[in-house]
Tab-separated table of C-alpha atoms and ligand atoms in Angstrom:
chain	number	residue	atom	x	y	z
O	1	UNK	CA	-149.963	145.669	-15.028
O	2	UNK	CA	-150.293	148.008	-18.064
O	3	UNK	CA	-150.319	152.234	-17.198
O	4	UNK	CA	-151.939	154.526	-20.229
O	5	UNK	CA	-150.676	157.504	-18.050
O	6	UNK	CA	-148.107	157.131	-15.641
O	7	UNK	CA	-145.229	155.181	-16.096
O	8	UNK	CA	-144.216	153.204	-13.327
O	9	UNK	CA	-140.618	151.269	-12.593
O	10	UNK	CA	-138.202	150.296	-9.444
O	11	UNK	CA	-135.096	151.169	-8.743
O	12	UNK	CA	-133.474	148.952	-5.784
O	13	UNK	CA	-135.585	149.429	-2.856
O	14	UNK	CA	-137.350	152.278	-4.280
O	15	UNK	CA	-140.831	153.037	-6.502
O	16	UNK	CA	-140.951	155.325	-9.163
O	17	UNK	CA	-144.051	156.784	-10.782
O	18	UNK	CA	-143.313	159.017	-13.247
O	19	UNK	CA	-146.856	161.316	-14.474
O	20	UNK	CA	-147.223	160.716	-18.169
O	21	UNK	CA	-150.032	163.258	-19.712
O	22	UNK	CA	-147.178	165.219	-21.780
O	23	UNK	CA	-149.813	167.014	-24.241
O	24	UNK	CA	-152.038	167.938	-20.920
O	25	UNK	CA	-149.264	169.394	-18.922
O	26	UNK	CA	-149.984	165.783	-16.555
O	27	UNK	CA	-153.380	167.487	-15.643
O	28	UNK	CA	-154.964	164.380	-13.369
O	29	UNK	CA	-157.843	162.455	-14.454
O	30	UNK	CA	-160.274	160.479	-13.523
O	31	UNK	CA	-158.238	156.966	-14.702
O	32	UNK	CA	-154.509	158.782	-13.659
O	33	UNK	CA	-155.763	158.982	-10.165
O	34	UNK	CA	-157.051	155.449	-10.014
O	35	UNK	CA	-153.728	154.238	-11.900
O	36	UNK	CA	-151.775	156.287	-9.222
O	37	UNK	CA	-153.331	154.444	-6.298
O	38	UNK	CA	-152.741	150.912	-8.429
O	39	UNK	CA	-149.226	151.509	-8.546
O	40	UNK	CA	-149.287	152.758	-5.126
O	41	UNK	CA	-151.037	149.385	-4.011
O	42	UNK	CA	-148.692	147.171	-5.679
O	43	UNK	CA	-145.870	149.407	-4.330
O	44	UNK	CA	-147.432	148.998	-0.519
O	45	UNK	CA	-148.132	145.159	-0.776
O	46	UNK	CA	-144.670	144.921	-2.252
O	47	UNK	CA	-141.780	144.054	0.663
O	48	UNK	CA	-138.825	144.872	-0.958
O	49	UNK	CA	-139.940	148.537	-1.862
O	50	UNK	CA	-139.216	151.234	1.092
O	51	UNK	CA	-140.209	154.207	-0.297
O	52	UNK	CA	-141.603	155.886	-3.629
O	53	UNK	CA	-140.992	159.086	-5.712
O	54	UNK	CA	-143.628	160.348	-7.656
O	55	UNK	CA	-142.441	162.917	-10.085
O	56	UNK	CA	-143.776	164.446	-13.392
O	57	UNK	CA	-141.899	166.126	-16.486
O	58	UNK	CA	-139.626	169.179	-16.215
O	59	UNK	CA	-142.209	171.379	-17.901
O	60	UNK	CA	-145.179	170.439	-15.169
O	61	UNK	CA	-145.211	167.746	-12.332
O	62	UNK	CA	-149.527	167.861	-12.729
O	63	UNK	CA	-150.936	171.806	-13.693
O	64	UNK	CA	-154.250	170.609	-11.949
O	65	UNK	CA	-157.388	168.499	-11.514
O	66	UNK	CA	-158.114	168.138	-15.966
O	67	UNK	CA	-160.390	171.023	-16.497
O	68	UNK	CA	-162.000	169.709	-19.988
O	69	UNK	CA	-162.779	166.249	-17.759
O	70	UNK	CA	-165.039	168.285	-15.365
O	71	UNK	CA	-165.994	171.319	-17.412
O	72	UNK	CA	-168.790	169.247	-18.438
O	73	UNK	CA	-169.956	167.676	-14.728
O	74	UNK	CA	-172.555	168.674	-12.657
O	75	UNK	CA	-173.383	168.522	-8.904
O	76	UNK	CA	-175.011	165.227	-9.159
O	77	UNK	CA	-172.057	163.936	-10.954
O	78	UNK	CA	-169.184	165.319	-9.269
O	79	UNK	CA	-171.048	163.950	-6.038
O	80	UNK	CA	-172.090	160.865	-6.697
O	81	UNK	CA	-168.331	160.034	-7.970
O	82	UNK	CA	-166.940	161.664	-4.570
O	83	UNK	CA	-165.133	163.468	-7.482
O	84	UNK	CA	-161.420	163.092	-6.498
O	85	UNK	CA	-162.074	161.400	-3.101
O	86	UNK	CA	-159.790	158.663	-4.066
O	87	UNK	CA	-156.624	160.604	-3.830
O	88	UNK	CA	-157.074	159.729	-0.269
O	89	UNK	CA	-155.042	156.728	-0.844
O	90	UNK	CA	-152.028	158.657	-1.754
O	91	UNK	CA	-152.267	160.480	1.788
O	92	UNK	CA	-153.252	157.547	3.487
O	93	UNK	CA	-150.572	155.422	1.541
O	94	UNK	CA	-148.168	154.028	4.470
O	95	UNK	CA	-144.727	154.110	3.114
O	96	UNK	CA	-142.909	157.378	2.120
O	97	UNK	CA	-143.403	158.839	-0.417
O	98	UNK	CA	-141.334	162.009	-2.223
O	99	UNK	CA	-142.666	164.418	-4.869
O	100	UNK	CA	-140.231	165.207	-7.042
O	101	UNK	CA	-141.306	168.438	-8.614
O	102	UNK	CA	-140.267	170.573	-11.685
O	103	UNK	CA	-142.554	173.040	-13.619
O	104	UNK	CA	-146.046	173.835	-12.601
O	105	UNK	CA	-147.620	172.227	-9.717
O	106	UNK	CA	-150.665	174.154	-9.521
O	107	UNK	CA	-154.257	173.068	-8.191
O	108	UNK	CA	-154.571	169.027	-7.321
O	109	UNK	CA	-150.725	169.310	-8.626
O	110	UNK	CA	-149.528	171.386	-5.758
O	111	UNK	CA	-152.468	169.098	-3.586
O	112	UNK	CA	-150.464	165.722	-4.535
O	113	UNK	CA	-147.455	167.164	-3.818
O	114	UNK	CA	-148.700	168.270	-0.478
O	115	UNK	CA	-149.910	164.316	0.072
O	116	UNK	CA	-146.522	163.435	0.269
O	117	UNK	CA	-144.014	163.467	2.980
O	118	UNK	CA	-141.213	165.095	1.401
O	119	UNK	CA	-141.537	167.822	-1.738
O	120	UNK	CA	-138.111	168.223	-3.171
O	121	UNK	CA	-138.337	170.659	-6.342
O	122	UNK	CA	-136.142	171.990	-8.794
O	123	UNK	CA	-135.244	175.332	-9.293
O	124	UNK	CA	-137.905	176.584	-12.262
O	125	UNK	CA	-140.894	175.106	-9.902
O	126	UNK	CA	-144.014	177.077	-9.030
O	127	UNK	CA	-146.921	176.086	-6.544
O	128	UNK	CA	-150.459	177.622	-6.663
O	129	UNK	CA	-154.337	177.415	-6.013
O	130	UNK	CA	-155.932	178.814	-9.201
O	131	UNK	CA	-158.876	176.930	-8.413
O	132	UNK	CA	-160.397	180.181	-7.689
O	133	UNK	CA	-160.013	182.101	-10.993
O	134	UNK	CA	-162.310	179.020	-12.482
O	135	UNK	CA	-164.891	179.255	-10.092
O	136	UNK	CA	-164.613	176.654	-7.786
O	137	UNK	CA	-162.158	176.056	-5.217
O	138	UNK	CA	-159.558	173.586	-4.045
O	139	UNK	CA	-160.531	170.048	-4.194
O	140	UNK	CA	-157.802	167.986	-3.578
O	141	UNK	CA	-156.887	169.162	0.093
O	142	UNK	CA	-155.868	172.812	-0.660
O	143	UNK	CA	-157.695	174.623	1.754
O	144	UNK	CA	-156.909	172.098	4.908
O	145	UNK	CA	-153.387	170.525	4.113
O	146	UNK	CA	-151.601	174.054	2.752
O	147	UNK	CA	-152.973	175.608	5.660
O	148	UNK	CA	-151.545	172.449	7.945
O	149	UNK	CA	-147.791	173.080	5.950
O	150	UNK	CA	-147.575	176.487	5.147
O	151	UNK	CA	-150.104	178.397	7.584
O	152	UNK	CA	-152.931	180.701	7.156
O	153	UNK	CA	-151.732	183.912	5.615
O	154	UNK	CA	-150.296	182.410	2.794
O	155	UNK	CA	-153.178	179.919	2.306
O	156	UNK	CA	-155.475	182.520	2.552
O	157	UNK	CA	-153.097	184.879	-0.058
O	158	UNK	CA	-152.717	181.585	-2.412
O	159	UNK	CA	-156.150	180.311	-2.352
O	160	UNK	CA	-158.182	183.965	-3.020
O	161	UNK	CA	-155.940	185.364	-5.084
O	162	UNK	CA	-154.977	182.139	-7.296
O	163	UNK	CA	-151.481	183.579	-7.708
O	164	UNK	CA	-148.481	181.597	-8.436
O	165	UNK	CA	-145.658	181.249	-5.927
O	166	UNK	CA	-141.877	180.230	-7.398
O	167	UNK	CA	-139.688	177.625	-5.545
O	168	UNK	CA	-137.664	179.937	-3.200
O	169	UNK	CA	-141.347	181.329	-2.001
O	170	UNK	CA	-142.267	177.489	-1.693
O	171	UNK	CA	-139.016	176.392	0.144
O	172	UNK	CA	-139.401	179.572	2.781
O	173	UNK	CA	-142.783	178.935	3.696
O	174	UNK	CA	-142.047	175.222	4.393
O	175	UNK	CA	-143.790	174.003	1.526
O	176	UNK	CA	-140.827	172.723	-0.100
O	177	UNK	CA	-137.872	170.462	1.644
O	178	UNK	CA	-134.934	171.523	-0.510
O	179	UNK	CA	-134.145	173.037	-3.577
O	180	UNK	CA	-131.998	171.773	-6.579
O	181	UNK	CA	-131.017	172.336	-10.036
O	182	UNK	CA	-133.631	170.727	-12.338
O	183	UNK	CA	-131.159	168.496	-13.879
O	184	UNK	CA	-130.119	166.985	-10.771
O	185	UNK	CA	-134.073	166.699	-9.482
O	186	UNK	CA	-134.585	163.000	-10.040
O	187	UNK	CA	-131.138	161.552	-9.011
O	188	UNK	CA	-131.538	163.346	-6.105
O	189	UNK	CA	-135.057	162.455	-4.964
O	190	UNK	CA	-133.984	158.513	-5.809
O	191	UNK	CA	-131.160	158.793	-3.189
O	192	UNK	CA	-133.268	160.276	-0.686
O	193	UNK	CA	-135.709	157.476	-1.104
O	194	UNK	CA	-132.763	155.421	-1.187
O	195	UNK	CA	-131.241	156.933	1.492
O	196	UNK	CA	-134.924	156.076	3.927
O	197	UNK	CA	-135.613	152.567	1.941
O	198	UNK	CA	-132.006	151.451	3.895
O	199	UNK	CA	-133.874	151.928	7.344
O	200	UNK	CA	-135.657	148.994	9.137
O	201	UNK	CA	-139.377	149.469	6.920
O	202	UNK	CA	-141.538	149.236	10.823
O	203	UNK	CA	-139.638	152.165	11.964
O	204	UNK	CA	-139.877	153.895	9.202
O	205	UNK	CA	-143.666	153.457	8.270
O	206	UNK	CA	-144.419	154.285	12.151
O	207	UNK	CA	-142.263	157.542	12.164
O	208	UNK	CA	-144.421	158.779	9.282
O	209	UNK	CA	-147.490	157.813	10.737
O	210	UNK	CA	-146.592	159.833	14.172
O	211	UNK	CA	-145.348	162.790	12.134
O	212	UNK	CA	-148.865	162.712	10.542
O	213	UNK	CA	-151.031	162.225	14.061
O	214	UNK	CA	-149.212	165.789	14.689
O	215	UNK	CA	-151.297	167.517	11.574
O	216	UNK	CA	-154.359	165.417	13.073
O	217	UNK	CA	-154.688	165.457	16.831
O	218	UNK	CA	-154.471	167.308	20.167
O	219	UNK	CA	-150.733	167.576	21.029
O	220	UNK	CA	-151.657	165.280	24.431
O	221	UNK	CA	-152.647	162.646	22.328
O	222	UNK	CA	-150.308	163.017	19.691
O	223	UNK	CA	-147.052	162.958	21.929
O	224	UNK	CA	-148.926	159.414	23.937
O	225	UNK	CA	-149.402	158.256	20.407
O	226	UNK	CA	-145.491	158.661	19.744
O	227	UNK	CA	-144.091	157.349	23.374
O	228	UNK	CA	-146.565	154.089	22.947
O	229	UNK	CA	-145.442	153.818	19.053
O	230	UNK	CA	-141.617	154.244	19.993
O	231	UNK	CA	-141.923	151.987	22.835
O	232	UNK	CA	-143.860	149.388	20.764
O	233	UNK	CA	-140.180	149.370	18.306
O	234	UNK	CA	-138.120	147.928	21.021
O	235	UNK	CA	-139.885	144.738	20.254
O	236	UNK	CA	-137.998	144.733	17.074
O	237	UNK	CA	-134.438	142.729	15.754
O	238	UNK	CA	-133.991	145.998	14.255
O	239	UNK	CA	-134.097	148.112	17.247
O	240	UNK	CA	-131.026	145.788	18.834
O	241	UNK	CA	-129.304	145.288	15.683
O	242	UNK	CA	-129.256	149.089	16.005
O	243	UNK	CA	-128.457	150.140	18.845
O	244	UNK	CA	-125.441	147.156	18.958
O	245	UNK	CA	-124.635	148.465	15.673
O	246	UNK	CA	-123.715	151.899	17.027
O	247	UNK	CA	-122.131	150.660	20.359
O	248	UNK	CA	-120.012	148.105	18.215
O	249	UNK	CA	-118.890	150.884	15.928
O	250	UNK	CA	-120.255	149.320	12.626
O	251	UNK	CA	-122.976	149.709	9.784
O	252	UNK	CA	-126.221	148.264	11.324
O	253	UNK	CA	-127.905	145.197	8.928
O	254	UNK	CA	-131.438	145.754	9.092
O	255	UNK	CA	-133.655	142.708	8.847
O	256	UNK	CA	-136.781	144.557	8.059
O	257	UNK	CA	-135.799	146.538	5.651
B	301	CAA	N1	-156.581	170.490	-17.289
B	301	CAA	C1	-156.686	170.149	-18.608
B	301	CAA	N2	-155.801	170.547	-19.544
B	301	CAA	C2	-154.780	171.315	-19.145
B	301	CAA	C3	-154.604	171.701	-17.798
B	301	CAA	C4	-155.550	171.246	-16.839
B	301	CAA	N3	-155.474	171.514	-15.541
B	301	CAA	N4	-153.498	172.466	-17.715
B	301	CAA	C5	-152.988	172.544	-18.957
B	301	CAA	N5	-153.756	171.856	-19.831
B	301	CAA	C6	-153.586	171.698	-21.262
B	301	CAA	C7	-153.955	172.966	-22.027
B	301	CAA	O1	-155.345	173.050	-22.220
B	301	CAA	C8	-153.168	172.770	-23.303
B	301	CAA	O2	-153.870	171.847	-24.110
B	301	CAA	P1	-154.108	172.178	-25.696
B	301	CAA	O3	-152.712	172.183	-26.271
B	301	CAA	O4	-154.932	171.039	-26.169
B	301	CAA	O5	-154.757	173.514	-25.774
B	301	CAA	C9	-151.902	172.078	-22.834
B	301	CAA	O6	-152.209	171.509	-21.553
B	301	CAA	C10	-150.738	173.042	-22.656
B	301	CAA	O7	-151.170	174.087	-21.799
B	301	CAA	P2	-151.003	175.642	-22.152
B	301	CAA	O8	-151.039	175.863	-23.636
B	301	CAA	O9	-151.977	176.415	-21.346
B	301	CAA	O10	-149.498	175.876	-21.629
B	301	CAA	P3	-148.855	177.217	-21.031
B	301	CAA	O11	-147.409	176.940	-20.907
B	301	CAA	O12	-149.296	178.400	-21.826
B	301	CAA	O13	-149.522	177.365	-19.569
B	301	CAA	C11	-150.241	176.588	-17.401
B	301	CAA	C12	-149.280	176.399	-18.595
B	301	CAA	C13	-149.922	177.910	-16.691
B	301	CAA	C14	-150.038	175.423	-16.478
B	301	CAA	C15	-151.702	176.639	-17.941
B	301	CAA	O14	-151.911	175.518	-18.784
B	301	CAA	C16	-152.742	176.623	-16.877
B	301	CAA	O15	-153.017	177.654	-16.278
B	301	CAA	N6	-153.354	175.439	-16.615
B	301	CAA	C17	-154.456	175.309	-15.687
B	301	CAA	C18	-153.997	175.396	-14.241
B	301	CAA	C19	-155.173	175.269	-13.307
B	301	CAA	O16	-156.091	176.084	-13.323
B	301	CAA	N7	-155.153	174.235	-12.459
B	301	CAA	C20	-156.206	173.948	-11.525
B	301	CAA	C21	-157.134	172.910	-12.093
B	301	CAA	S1	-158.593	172.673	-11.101
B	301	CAA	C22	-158.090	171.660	-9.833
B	301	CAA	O17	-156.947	171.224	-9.743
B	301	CAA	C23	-159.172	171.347	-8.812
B	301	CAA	C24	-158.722	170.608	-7.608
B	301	CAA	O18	-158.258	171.155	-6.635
B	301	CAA	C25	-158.894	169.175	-7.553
């Protein structure tokens, strides 16, 4: 399969999709979303890939939905199109995924990196919502899953104001996992996708899934949902090669990985 504007490899155990709109600061389109969720596909019906780092340049990991592709939509379009409904895919996507993020991630580039389970960002990256300062508002899952991560005040201050916030801002307000140097932002998102691709794949792909029931449900149902899940994993050759692993003293050898 042939990408016009992502770039897409493996490394080991691990999927790489690397944005590729240089000239457009990676602004997301209409045919970068659907090649996104193409690679993603590929990636999920693929067994011998455990997790996947999406990642951008070190100018901008996406500055936004592409403004000259919908400055010319109307309602009837943007509608009809569910206009960027698809990037549902990425959040539903089942495996872990990592957003590797340097530069701007502003608009549906701070939303993607807010679809995946773990933002790690280097040190010049800034987050923001300037949705607002072109008339419209967030599209992408700004207003419901920043508000989910990083609560309302700052939501609220983000979204209305369209401000910009830098990397230590993002990191304290839970937005962002951990911070490093932008030279070292790749190498160290591939051994953290590495690091969960060496894990039995069930467990793995469950534990994200109940993580994500607690951004969706009551906290009754979402602690039922876990006990039934984590009960459901001692039916597993990886849950006793683990636990014997441990009581033998050695490196467990995951079947299901
Ligand atoms: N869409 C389309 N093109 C974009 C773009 C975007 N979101 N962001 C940048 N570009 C283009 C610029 O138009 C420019 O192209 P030309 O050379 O052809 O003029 C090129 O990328 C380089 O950009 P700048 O010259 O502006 O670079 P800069 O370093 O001066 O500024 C920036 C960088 C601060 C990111 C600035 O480009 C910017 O503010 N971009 C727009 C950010 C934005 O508003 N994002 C939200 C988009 S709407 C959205 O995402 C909706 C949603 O929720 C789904």
């Amino acid at each position: 399969m042939s990408y016009d504007t992502i770039k897409v490899e493996t490394r080991g155990r691990v999927g790489l999709v690397t944005f590729n709109r240089p000239k457009a600061m990676n602004a997301l389109n209409q045919q970068m979303m659907r090649e996104i969720v193409e690679a993603l596909k590929a990636f999920q019906a693929d067994a011998k890939i455990g997790a996947v780092v999406l990642t951008g340049s070190e100018k901008a990991f996406a500055a936004g939905a592409d403004i000259k592709d919908m400055q010319s939509m109307d309602y009837p379009a943007a509608l009809m199109v569910d206009l960027w409904g698809e990037w549902e895919d990425l959040g539903n996507f089942r495996k872990p995924t990592i957003a590797a993020v340097a530069g701007y991630a502003l608009g549906g580039g701070c939303e993607v990196a807010l679809m995946c389970d773990i933002v790690i960002a280097a040190d010049n990256a800034k987050f923001g919502q300037p949705e607002i300062t072109l008339g419209v508002i967030p599209g992408m899952g700004g207003t419901q899953r920043l508000a989910r991560s990083i609560g309302k005040a700052k939501t609220m201050d983000l979204v209305l104001t369209g401000r910009l916030m830098d990397v230590q801002e993002a990191e304290r307000c839970g937005l962002v996992a951990r911070i490093v140097p932008a030279t070292d932002l790749l190498e160290e998102a591939l051994r953290t996708a590495d690091k969960i691709a060496e894990f039995s794949l069930p467990a793995v792909m469950l534990a994200k899934e109940a993580v994500g029931r607690a951004f969706e449900v009551p906290l009754a149902e979402g602690l039922r949902f876990e006990r039934r899940v984590f009960h459901s994993l001692f039916a597993t050759e990886d849950q006793s090669e683990g636990m014997e692993a441990f009581v033998q003293k050695r490196s467990p050898q995951f079947k299901n990985r």
